[in-house]
XYZ file of C-alpha atoms in Angstrom:
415
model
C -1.926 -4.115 41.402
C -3.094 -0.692 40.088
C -0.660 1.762 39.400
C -0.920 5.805 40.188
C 1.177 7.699 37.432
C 1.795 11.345 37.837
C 1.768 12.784 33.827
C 3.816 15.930 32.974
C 4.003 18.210 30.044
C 7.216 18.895 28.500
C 7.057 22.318 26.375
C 9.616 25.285 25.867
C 12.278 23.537 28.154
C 10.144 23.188 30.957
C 6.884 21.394 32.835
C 3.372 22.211 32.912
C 0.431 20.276 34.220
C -2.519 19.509 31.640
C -4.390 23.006 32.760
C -1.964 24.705 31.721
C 0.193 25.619 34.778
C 3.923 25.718 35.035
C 5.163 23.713 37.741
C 7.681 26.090 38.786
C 10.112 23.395 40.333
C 10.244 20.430 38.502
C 12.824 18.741 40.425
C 11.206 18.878 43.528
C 7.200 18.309 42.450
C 8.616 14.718 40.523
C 10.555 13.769 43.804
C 7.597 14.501 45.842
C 5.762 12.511 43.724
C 7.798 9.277 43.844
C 8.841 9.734 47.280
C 5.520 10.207 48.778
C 4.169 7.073 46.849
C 3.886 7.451 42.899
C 4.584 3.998 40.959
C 5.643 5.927 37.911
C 5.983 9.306 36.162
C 4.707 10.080 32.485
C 6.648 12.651 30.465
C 4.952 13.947 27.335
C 7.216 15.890 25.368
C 4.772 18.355 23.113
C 7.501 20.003 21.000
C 6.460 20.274 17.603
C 10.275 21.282 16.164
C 13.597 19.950 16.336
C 14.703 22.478 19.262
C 11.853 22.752 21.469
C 12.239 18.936 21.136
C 15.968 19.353 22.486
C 15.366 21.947 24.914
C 12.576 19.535 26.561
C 15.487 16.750 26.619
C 17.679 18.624 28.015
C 15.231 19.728 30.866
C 14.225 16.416 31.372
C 17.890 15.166 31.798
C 18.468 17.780 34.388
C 15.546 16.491 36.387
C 16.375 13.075 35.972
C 19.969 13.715 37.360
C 17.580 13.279 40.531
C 16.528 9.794 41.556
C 13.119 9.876 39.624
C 12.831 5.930 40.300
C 10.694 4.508 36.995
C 9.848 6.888 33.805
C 8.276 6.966 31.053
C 9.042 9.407 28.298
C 7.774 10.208 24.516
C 6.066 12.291 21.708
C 6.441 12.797 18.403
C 9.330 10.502 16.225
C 10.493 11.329 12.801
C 13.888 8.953 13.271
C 15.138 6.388 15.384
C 17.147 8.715 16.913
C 14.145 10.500 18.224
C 13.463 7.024 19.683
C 16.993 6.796 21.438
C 16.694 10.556 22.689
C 13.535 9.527 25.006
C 15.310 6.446 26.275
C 19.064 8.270 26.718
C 17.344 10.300 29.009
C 16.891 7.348 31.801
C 13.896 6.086 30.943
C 12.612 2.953 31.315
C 10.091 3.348 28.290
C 9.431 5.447 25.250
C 6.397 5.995 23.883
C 5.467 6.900 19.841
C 3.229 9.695 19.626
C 0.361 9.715 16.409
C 2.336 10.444 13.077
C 5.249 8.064 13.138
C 5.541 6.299 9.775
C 4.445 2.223 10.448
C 8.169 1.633 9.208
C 9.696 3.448 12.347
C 7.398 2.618 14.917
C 8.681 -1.148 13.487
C 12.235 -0.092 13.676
C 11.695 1.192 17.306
C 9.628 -2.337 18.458
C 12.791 -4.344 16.841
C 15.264 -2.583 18.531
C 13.937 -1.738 21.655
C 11.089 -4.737 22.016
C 7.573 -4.190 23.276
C 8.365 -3.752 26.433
C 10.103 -0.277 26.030
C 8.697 1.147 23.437
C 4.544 2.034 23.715
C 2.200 3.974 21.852
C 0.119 6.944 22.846
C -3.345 6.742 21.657
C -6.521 8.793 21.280
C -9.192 6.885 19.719
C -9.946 2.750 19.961
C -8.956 2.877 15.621
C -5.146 3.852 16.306
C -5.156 1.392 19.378
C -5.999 -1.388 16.927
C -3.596 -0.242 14.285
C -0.888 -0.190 16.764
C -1.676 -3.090 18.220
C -1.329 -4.541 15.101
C 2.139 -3.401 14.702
C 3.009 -5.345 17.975
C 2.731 -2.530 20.591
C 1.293 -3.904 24.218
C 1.991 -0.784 25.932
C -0.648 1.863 25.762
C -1.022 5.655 26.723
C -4.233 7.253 26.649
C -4.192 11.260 27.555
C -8.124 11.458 26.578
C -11.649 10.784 27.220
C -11.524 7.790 24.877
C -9.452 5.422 27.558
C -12.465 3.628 28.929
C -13.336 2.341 25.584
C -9.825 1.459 24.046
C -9.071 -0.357 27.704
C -12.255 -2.265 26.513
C -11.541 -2.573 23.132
C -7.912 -3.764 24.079
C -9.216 -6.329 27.093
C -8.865 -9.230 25.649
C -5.753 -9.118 23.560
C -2.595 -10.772 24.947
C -0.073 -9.181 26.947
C -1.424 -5.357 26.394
C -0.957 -3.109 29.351
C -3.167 0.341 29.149
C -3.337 3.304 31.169
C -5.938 5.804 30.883
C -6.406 9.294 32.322
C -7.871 9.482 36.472
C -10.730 11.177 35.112
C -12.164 7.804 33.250
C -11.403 6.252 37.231
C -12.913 3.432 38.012
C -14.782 2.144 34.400
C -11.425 2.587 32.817
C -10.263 0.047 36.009
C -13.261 -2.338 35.218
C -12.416 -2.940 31.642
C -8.717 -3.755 32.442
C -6.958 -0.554 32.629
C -3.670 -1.246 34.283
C -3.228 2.094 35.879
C -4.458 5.645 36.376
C -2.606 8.668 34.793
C -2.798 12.282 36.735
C -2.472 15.741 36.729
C -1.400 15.975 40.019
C -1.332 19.836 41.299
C 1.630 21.083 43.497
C 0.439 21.232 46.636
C -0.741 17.418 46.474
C 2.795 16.147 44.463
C 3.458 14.434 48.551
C 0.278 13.167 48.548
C 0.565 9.873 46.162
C -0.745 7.519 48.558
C -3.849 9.273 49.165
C -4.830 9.039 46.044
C -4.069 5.003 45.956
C -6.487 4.644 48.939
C -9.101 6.169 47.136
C -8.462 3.320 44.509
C -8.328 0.874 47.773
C -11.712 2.024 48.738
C -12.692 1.242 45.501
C -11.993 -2.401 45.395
C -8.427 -1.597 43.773
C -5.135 -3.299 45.014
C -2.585 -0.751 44.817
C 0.894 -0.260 46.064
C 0.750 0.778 49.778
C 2.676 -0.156 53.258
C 1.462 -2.818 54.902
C 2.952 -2.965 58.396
C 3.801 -5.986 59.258
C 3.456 -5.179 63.054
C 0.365 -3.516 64.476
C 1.068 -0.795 67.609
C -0.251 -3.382 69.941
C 3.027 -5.486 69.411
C 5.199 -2.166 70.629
C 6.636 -1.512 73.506
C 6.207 1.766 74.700
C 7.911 3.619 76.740
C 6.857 5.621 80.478
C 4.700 8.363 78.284
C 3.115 5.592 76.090
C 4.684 6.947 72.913
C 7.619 4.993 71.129
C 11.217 6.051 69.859
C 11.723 6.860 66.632
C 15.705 6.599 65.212
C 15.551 8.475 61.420
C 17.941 7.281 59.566
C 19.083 8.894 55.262
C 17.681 5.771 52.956
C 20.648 6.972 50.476
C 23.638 7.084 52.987
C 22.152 5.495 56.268
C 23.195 8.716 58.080
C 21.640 9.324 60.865
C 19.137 12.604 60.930
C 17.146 12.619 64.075
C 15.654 10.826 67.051
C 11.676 11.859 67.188
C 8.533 9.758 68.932
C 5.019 8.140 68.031
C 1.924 7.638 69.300
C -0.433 5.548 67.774
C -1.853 7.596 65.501
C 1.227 9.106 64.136
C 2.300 5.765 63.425
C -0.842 4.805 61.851
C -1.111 8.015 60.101
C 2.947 7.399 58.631
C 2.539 4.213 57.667
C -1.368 5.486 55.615
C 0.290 8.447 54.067
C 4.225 7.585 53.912
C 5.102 10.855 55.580
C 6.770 10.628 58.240
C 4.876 12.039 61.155
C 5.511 11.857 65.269
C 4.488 13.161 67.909
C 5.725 16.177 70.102
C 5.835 15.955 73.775
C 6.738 19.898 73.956
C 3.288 20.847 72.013
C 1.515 17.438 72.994
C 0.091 17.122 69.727
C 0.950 15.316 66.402
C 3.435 16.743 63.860
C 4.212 16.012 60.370
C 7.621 16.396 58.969
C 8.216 19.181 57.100
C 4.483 20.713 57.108
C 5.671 23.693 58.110
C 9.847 24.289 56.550
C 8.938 22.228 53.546
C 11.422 19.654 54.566
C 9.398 16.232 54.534
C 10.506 12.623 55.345
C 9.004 10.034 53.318
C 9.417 6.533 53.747
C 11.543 3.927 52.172
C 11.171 1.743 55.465
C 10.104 0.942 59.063
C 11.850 -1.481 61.033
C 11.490 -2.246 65.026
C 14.514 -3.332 66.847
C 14.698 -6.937 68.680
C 13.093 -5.753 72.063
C 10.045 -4.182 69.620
C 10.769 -1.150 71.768
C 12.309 1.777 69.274
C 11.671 1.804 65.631
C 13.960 2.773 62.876
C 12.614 4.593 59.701
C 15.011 5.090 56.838
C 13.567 7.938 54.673
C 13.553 10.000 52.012
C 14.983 13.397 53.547
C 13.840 16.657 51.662
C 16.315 19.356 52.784
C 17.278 19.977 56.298
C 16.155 17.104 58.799
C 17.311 19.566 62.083
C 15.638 22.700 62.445
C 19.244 24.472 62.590
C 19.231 24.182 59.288
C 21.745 21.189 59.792
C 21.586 18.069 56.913
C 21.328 15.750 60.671
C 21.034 16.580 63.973
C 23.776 14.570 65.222
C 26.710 17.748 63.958
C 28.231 17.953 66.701
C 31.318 15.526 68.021
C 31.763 14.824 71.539
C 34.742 12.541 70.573
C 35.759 11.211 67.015
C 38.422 8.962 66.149
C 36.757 8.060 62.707
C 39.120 8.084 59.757
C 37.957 7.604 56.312
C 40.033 4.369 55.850
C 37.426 2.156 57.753
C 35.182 2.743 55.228
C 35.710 2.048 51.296
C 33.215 4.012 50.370
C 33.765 6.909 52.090
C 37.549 6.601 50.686
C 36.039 6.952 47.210
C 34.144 10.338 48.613
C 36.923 12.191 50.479
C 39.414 11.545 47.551
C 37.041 12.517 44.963
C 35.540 15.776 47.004
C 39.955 16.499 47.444
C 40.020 16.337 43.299
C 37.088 18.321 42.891
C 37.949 21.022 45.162
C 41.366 20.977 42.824
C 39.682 21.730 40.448
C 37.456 25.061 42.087
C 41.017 26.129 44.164
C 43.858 24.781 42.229
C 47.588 24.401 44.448
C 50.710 25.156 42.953
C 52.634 21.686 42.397
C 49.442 19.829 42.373
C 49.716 16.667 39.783
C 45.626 16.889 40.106
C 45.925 20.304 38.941
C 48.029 19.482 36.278
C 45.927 16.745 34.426
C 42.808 19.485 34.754
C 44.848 22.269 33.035
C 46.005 19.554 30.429
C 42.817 18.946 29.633
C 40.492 16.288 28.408
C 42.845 14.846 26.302
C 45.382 14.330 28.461
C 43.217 12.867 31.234
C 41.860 10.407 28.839
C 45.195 9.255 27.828
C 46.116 8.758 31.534
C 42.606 6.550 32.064
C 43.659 4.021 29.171
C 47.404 3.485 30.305
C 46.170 2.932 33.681
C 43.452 0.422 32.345
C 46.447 -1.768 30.298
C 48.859 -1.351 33.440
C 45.383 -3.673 35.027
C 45.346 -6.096 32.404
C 49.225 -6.504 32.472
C 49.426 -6.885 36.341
C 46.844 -9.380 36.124
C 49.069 -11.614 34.026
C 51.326 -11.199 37.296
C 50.698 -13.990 40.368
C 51.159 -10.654 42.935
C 47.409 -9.671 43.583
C 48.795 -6.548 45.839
C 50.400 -5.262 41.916
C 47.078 -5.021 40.693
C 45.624 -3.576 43.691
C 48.362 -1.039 43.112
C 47.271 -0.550 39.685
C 43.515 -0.100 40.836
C 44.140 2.447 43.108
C 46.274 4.363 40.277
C 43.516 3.748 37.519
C 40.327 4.626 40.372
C 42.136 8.019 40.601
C 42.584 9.214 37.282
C 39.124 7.842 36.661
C 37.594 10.487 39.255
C 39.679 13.072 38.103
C 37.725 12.158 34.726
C 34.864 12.230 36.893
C 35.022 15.884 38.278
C 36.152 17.168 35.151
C 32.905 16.014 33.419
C 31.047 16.714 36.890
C 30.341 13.108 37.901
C 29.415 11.712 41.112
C 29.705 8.646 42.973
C 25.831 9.020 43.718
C 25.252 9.332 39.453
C 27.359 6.258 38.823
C 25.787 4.270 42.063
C 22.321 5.493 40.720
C 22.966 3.836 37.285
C 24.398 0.476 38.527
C 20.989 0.620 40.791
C 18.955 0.884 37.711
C 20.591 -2.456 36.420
C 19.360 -4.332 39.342
């Protein structure tokens, strides 16, 4: 399975593309990129001093604060440290740069293993030197990447990507992957460029339906429902319809794209407002008659500028206790809007104008009031103490500007 791996420049606290253009919004070309389809992102940090290389961690941990799914990060190491920085930032890998002593780039295989740590490389020499070090994980940003993907083909375990311009002879002599410079306008277009590797020969990561239109049932106008549902939340954004080749063209390109009935033609999400669905999944309902896709929703699904189209109640009986997650929201968006409008009396607002100290001390004792009801045979006491500890722990949470989504993200990346 070939992968397709977006690469970005990290220089001056910011992201440029290898021709030397600033990609104006990183956040939202690395999201189009992994929602639309990319396996992976490549961050080379190209700082040369001690700040530029913290101002380009600092970016990067902004942008990561967005789902960014699997990363890779690196460039230059003088300390372990440097290794940790790369890492700290969410990624999955790290990757030394040309220039690390031998004795670090040991240091950061020990302590981080093969697997994490890699090795960028420009020539087949410093591929065989590092491969003698133990790295198996190999970068190549040049024209050299056909011939160290040959020169590295028959070693165990080693796993090299080379740059989309060496295509198809880099793929031939073993070349895990493909690394691009993917322009803006094409950062939604990932899985077009993984059916040009298909054409090639190349398995890659794409849908595969598992139902073909013909097993649909569609409706009086031939077209079937569509039921659009938020991947992260499962609310529900719109209703829309297909006809066969919006569905074929969805499931080819992973944009979600339908058909309207009011301008009889086909219509892709967002192509117009910017505001794109991409696909996590398709599923068809047990009469095979209405389809629900759960998507990645950029921006506004409803064209009133509305998060969903469903805003409106009719009736609504709904209260936050018959659901434990949305418990954990509504108290923590009540502590964080404390925090913005403080109220006179409010034990909330007193623990903020405390400070940290005060809320820390409040998170241990309510930790050791746990442990001690546990000791206790009443398991309502230590549901008690939960609930107390759970509190002060989100008021820990706003104060440091914490969200459920950031700490659900990072027990996701544990899976």
């Amino acid at each position: 399975m070939k992968k397709v791996i977006p690469y970005i420049l990290l220089k001056d606290g910011a992201a440029w593309l290898a021709d030397g253009s600033r990609i104006e919004d990183a956040s939202a070309y690395c999201q189009a990129c992994v929602s639309s389809g990319a396996d992976e992102l490549l961050f080379a940090d190209t700082s040369q001093s001690e700040e530029a290389h913290h101002a380009n961690m600092e970016f990067l941990k902004k942008i990561s604060e967005n789902d960014l799914g699997t990363f890779t990060a690196g460039g230059s190491c003088h300390h372990i440290d440097d290794v940790k920085k790369y890492l700290y930032t969410g990624a999955a890998h790290m990757f030394f740069a040309p220039g690390a002593s031998e004795e670090l780039q040991k240091e950061g295989l020990n302590r981080f293993k093969a697997e994490r740590a890699g090795y960028l490389t420009a020539s087949v020499k410093e591929a065989l030197d590092a491969y003698e070090c133990g790295f198996r994980l190999f970068y190549c940003l040049t024209k050299e990447g056909t011939a160290i993907a040959s020169a590295l083909k028959d070693k165990a375990d080693c796993t090299v990507y080379c740059l989309a311009e060496q295509g198809t002879e880099a793929l031939k002599q073993g070349a895990a992957g493909l690394l691009y410079a993917v322009p803006e306008k094409n950062a939604g277009k990932m899985m077009d460029y993984k059916h040009e590797l298909l054409k090639e020969g190349y398995e890659t990561d794409i849908l595969n339906p598992a139902f073909s239109w013909e097993d649909f049932k569609l409706n009086g106008d031939g077209l079937l429902p569509v039921v659009v549902q938020d991947w992260r939340n499962d609310e529900v954004l719109m209703m829309a319809y297909m006809n066969e080749e919006a569905y074929q063209l969805t499931v080819k390109t992973g944009r979600m794209t339908y058909f309207s009935r009011s301008r009889q033609s086909l219509w892709i999400k967002g192509e117009t407002s910017g505001h794109f669905q991409y696909v996590k999944s398709l599923k068809i309902d047990c009469d095979q008659d209405t389809l629900l896709a759960r998507v990645v929703q950029i921006g506004a699904a409803c064209h009133t500028g509305n998060r969903s189209c469903f805003y409106r109640d009719i009736v609504n009986r709904e209260t936050a206790g018959s659901s434990p997650y949305k418990v954990l929201e509504s108290v923590y968006n009540t502590i964080a809007d404390r925090k913005i409008h403080p109220r006179e009396g409010s034990y909330t607002n007193y623990l903020f104008q405390k400070g940290l100290d005060k809320i820390l001390k409040k998170v241990g004792e309510e930790a050791t009031e746990i442990v001690i009801a546990a000791k206790n045979p009443e398991p309502q006491e230590i549901v008690y103490e939960l609930g107390d500890f759970l509190y002060h722990v989100m008021v820990l949470m706003a104060d440091k500007g914490i969200t459920w989504e950031d700490v659900a993200r990072e027990l996701a990346d544990r899976e």
